Short mmCIF file of C-alpha atoms in Angstrom, two decimals:
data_model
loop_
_atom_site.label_atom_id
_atom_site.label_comp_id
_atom_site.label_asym_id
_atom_site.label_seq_id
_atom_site.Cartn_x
_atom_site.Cartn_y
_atom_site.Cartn_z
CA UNK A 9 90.87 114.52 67.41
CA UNK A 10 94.22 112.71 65.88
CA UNK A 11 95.71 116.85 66.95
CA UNK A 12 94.74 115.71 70.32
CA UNK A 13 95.88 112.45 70.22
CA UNK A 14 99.59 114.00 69.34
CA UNK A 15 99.67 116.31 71.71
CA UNK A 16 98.54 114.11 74.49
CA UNK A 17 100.99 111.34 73.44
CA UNK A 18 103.78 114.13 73.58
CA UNK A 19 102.56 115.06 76.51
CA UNK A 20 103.10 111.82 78.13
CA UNK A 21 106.33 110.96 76.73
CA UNK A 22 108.01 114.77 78.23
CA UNK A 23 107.00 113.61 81.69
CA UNK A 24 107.83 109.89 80.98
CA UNK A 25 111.61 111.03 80.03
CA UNK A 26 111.34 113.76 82.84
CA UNK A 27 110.82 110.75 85.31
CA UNK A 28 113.50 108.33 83.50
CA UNK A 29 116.25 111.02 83.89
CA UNK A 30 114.88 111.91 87.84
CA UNK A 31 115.65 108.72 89.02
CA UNK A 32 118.60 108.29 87.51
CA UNK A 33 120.04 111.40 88.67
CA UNK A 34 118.81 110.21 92.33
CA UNK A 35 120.77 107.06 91.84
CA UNK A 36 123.69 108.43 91.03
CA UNK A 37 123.53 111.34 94.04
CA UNK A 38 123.07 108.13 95.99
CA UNK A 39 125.90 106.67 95.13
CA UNK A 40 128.51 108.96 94.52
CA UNK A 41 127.79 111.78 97.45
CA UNK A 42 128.75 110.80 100.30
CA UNK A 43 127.97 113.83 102.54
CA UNK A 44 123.91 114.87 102.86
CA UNK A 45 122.31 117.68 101.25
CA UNK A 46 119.30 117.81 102.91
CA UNK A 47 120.27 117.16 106.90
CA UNK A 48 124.02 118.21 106.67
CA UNK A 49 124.34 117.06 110.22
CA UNK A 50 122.95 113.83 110.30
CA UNK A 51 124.99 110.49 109.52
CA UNK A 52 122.95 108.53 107.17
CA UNK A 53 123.33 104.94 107.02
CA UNK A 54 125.18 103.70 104.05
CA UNK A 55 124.22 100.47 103.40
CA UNK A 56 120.42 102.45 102.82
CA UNK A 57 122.02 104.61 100.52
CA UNK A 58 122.96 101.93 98.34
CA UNK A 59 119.88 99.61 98.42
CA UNK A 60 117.80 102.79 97.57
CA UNK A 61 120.00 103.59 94.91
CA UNK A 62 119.89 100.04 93.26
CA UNK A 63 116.37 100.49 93.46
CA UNK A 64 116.25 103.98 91.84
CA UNK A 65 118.81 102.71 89.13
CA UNK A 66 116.25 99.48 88.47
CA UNK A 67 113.79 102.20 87.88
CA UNK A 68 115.15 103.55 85.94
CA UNK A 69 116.27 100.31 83.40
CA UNK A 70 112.64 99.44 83.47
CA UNK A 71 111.32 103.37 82.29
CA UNK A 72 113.65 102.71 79.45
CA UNK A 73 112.83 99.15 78.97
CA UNK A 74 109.21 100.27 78.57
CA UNK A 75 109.87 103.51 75.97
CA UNK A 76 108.99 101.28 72.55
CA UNK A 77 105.80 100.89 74.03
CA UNK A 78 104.88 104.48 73.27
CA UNK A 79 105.75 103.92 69.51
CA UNK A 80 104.62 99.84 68.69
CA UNK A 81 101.65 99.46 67.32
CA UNK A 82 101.43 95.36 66.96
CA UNK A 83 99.36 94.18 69.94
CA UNK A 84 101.57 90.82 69.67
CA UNK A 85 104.44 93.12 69.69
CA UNK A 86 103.01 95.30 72.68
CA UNK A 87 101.81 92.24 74.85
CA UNK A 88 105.30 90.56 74.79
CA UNK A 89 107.36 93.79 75.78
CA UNK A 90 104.69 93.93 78.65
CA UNK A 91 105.65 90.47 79.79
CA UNK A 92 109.44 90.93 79.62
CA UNK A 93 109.02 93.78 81.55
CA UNK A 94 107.08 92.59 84.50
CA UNK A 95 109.30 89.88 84.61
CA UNK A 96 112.25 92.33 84.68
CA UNK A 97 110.23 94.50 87.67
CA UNK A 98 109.36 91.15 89.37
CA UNK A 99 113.11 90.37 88.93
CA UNK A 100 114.23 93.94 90.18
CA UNK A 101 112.34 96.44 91.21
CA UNK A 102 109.70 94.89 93.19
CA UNK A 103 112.35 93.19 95.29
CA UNK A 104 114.42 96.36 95.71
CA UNK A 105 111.85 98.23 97.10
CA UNK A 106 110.86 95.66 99.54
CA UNK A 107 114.61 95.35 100.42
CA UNK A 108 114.73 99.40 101.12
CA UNK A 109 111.64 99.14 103.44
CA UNK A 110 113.13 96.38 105.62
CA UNK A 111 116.37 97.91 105.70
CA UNK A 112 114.97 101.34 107.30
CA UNK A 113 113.82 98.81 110.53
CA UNK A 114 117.31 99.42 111.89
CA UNK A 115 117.00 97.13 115.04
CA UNK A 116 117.85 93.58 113.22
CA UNK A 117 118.62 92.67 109.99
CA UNK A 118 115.71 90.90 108.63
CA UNK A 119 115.86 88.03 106.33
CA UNK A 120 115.91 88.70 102.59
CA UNK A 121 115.20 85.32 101.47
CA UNK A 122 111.34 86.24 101.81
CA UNK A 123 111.50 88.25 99.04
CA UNK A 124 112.77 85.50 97.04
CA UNK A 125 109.74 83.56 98.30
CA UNK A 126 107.10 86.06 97.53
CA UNK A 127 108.85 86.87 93.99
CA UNK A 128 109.41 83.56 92.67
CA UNK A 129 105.61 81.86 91.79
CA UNK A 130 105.14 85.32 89.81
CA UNK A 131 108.12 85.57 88.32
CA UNK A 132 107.97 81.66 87.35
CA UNK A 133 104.05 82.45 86.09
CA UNK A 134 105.02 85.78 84.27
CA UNK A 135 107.94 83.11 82.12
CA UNK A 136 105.05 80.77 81.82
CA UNK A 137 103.26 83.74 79.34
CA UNK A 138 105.95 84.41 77.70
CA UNK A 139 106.63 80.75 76.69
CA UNK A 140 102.93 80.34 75.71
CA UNK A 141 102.64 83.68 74.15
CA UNK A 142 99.43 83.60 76.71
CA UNK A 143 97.91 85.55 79.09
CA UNK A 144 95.34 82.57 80.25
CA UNK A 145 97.16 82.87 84.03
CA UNK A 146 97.19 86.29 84.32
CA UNK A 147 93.82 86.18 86.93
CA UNK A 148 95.38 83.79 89.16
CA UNK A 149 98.26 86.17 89.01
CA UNK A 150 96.88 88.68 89.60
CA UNK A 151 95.18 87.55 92.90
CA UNK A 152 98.28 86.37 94.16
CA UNK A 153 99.81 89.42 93.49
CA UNK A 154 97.07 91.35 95.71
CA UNK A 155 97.05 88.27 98.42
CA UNK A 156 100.96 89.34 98.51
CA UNK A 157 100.59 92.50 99.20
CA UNK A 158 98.33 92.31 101.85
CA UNK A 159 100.65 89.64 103.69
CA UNK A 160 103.12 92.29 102.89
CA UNK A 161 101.30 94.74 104.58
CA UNK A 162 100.52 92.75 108.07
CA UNK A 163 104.36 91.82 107.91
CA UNK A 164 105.14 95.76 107.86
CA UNK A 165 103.02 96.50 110.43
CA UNK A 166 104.41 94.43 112.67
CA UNK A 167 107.86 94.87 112.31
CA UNK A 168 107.14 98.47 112.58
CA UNK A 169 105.40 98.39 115.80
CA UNK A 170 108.64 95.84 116.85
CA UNK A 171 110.77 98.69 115.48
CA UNK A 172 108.87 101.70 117.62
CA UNK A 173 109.29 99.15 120.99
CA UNK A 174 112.91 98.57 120.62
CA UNK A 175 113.54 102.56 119.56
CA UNK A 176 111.44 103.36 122.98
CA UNK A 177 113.69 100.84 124.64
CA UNK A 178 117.11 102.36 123.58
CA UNK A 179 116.83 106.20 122.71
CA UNK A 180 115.95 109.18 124.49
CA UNK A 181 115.73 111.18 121.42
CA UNK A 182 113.46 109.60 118.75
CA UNK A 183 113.87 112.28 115.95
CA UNK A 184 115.43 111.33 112.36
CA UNK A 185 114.75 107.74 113.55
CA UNK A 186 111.12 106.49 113.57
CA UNK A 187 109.86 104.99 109.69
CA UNK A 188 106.42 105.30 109.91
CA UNK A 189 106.63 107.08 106.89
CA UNK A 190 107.69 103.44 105.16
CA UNK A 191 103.90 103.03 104.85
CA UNK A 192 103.91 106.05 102.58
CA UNK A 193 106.92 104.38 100.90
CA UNK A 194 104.83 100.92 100.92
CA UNK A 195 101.09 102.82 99.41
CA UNK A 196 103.44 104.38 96.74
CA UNK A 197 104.96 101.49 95.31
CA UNK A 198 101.79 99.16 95.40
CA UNK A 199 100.14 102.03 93.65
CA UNK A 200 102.57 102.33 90.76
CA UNK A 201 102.68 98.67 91.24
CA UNK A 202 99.00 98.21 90.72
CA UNK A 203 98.50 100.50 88.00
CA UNK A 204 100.97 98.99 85.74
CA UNK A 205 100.09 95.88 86.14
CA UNK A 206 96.05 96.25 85.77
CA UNK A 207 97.18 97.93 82.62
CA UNK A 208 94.90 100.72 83.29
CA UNK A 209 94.55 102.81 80.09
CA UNK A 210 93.86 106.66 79.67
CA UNK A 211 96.22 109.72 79.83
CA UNK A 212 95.17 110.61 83.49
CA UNK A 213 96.09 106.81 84.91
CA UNK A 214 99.48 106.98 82.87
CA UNK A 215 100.28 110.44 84.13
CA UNK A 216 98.86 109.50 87.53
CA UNK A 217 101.45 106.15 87.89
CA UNK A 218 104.77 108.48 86.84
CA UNK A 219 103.81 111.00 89.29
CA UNK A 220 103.82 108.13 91.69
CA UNK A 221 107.21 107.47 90.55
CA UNK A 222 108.01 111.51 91.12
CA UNK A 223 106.84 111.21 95.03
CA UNK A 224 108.40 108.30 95.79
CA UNK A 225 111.92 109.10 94.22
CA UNK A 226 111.85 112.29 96.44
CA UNK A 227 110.39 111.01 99.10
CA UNK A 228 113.09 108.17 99.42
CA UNK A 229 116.05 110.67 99.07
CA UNK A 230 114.41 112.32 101.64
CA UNK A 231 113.98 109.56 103.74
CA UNK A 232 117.60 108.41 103.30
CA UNK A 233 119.06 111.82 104.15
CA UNK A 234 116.80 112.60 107.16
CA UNK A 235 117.40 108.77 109.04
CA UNK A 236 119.79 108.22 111.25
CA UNK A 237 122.15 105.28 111.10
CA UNK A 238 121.70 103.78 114.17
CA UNK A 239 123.48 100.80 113.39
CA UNK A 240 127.01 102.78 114.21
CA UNK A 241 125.62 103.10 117.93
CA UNK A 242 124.02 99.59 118.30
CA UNK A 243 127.75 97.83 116.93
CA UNK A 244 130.05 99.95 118.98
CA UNK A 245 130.30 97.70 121.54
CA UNK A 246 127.82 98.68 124.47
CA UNK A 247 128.04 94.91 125.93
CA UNK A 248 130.30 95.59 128.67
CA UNK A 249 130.95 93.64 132.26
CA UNK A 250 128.50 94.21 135.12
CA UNK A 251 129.96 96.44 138.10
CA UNK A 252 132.82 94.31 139.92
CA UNK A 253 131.72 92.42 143.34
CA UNK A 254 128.58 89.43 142.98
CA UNK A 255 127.91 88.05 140.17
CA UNK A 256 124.33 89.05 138.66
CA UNK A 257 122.65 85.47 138.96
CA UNK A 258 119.21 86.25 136.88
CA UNK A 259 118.08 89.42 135.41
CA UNK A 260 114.96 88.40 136.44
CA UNK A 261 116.25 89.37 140.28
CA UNK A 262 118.38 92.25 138.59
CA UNK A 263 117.64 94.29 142.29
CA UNK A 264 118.60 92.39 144.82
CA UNK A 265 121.32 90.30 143.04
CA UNK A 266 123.38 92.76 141.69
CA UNK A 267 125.84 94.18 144.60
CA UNK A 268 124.68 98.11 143.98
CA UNK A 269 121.14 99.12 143.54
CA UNK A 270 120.65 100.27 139.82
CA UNK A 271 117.96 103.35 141.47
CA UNK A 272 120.56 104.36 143.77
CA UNK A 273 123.21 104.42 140.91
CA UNK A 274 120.65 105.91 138.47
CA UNK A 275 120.27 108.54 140.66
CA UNK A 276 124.01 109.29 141.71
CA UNK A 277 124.62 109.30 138.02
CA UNK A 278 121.93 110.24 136.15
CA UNK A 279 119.58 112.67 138.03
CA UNK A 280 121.97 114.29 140.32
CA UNK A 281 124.32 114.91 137.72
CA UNK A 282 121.92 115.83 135.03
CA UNK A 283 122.61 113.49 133.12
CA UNK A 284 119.71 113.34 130.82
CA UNK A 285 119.90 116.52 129.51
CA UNK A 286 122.41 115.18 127.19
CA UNK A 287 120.73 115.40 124.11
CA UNK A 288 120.27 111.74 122.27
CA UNK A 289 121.48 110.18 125.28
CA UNK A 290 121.37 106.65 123.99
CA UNK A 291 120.67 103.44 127.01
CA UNK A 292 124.22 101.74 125.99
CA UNK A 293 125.84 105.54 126.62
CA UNK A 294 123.62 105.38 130.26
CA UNK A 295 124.89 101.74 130.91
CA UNK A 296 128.53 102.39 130.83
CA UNK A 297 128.11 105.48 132.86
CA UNK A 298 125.97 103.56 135.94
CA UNK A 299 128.55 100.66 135.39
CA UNK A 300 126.49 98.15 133.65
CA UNK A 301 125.46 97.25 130.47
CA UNK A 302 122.43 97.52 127.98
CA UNK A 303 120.80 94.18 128.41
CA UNK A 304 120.43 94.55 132.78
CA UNK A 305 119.50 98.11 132.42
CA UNK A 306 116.73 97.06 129.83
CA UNK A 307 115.20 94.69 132.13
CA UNK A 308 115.50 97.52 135.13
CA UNK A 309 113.10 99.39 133.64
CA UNK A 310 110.80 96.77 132.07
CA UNK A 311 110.61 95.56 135.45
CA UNK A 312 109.67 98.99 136.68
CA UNK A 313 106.99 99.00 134.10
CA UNK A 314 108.58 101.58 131.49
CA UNK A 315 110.73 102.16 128.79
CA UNK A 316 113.67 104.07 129.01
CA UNK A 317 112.37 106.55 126.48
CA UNK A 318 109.95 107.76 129.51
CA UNK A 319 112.31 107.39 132.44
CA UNK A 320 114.45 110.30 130.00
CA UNK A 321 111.62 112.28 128.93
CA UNK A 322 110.02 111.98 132.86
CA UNK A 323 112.78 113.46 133.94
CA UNK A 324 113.37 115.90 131.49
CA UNK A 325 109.87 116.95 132.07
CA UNK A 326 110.24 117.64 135.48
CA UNK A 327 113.32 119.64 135.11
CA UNK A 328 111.00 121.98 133.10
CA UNK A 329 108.49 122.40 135.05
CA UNK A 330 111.02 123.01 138.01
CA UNK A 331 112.62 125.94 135.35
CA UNK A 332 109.53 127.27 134.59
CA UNK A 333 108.23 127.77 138.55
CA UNK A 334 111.26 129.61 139.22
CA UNK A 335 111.32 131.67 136.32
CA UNK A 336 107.42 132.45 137.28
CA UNK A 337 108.47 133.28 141.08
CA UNK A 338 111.37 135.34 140.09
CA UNK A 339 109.35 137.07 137.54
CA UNK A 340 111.82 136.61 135.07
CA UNK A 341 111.36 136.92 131.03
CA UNK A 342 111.45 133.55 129.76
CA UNK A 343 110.25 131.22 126.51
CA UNK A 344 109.39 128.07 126.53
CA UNK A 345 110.81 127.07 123.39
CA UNK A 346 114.43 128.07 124.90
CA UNK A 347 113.44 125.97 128.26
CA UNK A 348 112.54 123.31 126.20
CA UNK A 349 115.55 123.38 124.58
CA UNK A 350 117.55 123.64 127.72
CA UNK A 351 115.66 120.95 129.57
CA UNK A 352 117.32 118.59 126.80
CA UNK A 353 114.98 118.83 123.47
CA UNK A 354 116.03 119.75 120.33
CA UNK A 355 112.88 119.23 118.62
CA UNK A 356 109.61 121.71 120.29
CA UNK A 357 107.38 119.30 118.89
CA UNK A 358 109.17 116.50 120.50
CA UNK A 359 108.93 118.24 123.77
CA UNK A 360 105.45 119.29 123.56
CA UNK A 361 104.72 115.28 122.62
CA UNK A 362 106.33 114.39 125.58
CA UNK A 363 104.74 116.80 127.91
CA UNK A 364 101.45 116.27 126.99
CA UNK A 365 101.59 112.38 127.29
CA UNK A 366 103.04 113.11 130.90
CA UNK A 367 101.22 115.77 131.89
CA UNK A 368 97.47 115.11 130.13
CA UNK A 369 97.61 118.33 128.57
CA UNK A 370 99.73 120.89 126.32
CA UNK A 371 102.07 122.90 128.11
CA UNK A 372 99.82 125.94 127.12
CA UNK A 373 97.10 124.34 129.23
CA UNK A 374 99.17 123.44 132.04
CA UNK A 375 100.55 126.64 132.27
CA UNK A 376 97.26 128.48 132.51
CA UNK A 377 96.37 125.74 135.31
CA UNK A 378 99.84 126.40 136.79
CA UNK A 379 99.50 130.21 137.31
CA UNK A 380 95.66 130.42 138.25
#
C-alpha cells in the first residue's frame, strides 16, 4: 500500500510539472512570436495575445505556488498555503481568464471594472481566513462563488448572442471570427475552478483538474491563432460622408431622403459587378464602394428585414445555382466544392450552411430535386 502511495504521488507530481512547464512555454510563444503557427495566414489580434498570455503566465505562478503542497504534511501548514493561494488565483487568474473571454467579443470593449466587482467580496473573505486562521466563512463563500458564476454565465450568453448580431451585421464571411467556443473556454475554467476550490481529494480528481489545465492551455493558443482581429477593420476609418447632393435627414427615411436609391446603387455596384464574390467582403468595404457609409447601409437592410450577412450569402447563393444550371445544360464536368469556391466561399462547410438555410435543404438534396 505505502508502494502505491509513492508511485501514485510520483505520478501526480510528473504531470503536475508537465503542466507547470506547458503553460509557461505557451506564455512565452505568446509573447515573444509574433507571426502564427497554427493559421499562418490569419492576423491575430494582439492585444488577445497578451491578455492570454498574462493569464497562462498567472498559471503558471500559481502551479508553482502550490508545489509544497505535495510535500507538507502539517494540516495548519497545508490549510494556510491553500488560502494564500486562492487569494493569489482570486487576485490573478480568475480575473485573467474572465478578461480573455470578454476580449474575444471583438465588437466593443467591455468594461473590466466588473471583474473587480465580482473578485473583490472573495478576495476580501479569502484575507478574512487568513487573518483568523479560519475557515468558518468558507460556505458563504462558497455559494457566492457558484451564484458568480452563474451571473457569469447569463452575462456570456448574452454578449455572445450581441456578438453573433453585430458579426451578421458587418461580415460576409464569418469564419475565424465567431467565439462560441468561449463557452468551452468558460466550462473549462469553472471546472478547474471548482475542483480546486471544493478541495476534492483522490488521484483521479487531481489528475482530472491538470488535464483541465492541459485542454484549456491548448485550446486558448488555438483560439488565439485561429481568430481574426477584427478590430484592424472596425478602426480603419469606414465612417465616411454620405453621397454629395441632399442631406440624409433621418435614417429612419434612409429611401426616400437620400438623393440616390441605395437598391439601385446596390445593384449598379454590387450585383452587376459581382461584387460579392469578393471573399470577406466586409459592410464598411461595401459602403465606400455604393458611396455611403456603414451606419445608413446598416439601417438599409434592417429596414429590409435582413442582415447583411444574408443579402451576401443570398446572392452568392444564387450565383451558384445559376453556375450549376449551366454547367448541367452544357453537360459539362463540374464539382461543387470548386463552384462553391468560385461563387465566393472559402470554407465548403460555410457554403453548405448557407445554402441550406436559403434553400431548406443540402445542396445534395436540391440537386437531386433540381435534375428530376
Amino acid at each position: 500500500m505505502y508502494d502505491q502511495h509513492i508511485r501514485e504521488d510520483v505520478f501526480y507530481l510528473m504531470i503536475y510539472a508537465g503542466v507547470t512547464v506547458l503553460s509557461l512555454i505557451a506564455c512565452c510563444y505568446l509573447l515573444f512570436r509574433r507571426a502564427n503557427a497554427i493559421a499562418p495566414d490569419i492576423t491575430s489580434s494582439v492585444r488577445l495575445r497578451r491578455w492570454t498570455a498574462a493569464f497562462l503566465g498567472a498559471v503558471t505562478l500559481s502551479h508553482l505556488w502550490y508545489t509544497p503542497l505535495l510535500y507538507l504534511t502539517s494540516t495548519e501548514d497545508i490549510k494556510m498555503v491553500y488560502f494564500v493561494g486562492t487569494l493569489l488565483d482570486l487576485l490573478t487568474v480568475f480575473p485573467l481568464a474572465i478578461a480573455v473571454l470578454f476580449i474575444m467579443l471583438q465588437d466593443r470593449r467591455r468594461p473590466l471594472w466588473l471583474i473587480g466587482v465580482i473578485v473583490a467580496p472573495l478576495a476580501a473573505g479569502i484575507t478574512v481566513c487568513i487573518a483568523t486562521r479560519s475557515d468558518d466563512i468558507l460556505q458563504v463563500l462558497y455559494v457566492y462563488y457558484l451564484l458568480s458564476i452563474i451571473g457569469l454565465i447569463i452575462y456570456m450568453v448574452r454578449a455572445t448572442r450581441q456578438y453573433g448580431r453585430w458579426l451578421h451585421d458587418n461580415f460576409a464571411d464569418l469564419e475565424h471570427k465567431e467565439v462560441w467556443q468561449s463557452f468551452v473556454v468558460l466550462a473549462g475554467i469553472l471546472m478547474g475552478f471548482s475542483l480546486y476550490a471544493f478541495e476534492l481529494q483522490g488521484l483521479f480528481f487531481k489528475c482530472a483538474a491538470q488535464m483541465n489545465v492541459i485542454i484549456l492551455t491548448l485550446f486558448l493558443l488555438w483560439r488565439v491563432e485561429t481568430l481574426s482581429d477584427l478590430t484592424i477593420q472596425k478602426d480603419s476609418g469606414d465612417e465616411i460622408a454620405p453621397l454629395s447632393g441632399d442631406e440624409v435627414t433621418s435614417p429612419d427615411n434612409l429611401t426616400t431622403s437620400q438623393p440616390h436609391n441605395l437598391t439601385s446603387l446596390l445593384q449598379q455596384h454590387c450585383i452587376d459587378k459581382r461584387l460579392y464574390l469578393q471573399h470577406d467582403l466586409t459592410l464598411m468595404q461595401l459602403a465606400r464602394t455604393v458611396g455611403t457609409n456603414r451606419y445608413y447601409l446598416s439601417r438599409y437592410f434592417s429596414q429590409q428585414g435582413t442582415t447583411y450577412n444574408a443579402y451576401i450569402n443570398g446572392l452568392r447563393i444564387d450565383y451558384f445555382i445559376n453556375l450549376y444550371r449551366t454547367a448541367a445544360a452544357d453537360k459539362q464536368s463540374f464539382t461543387v466544392k470548386q463552384m462553391a469556391e468560385d461563387s465566393g466561399y472559402r470554407n465548403y462547410a460555410t457554403f453548405s450552411s448557407a445554402f441550406k438555410q436559403r434553400m431548406g435543404k443540402n445542396v445534395t438534396a436540391w440537386m437531386q430535386d433540381n435534375d428530376n
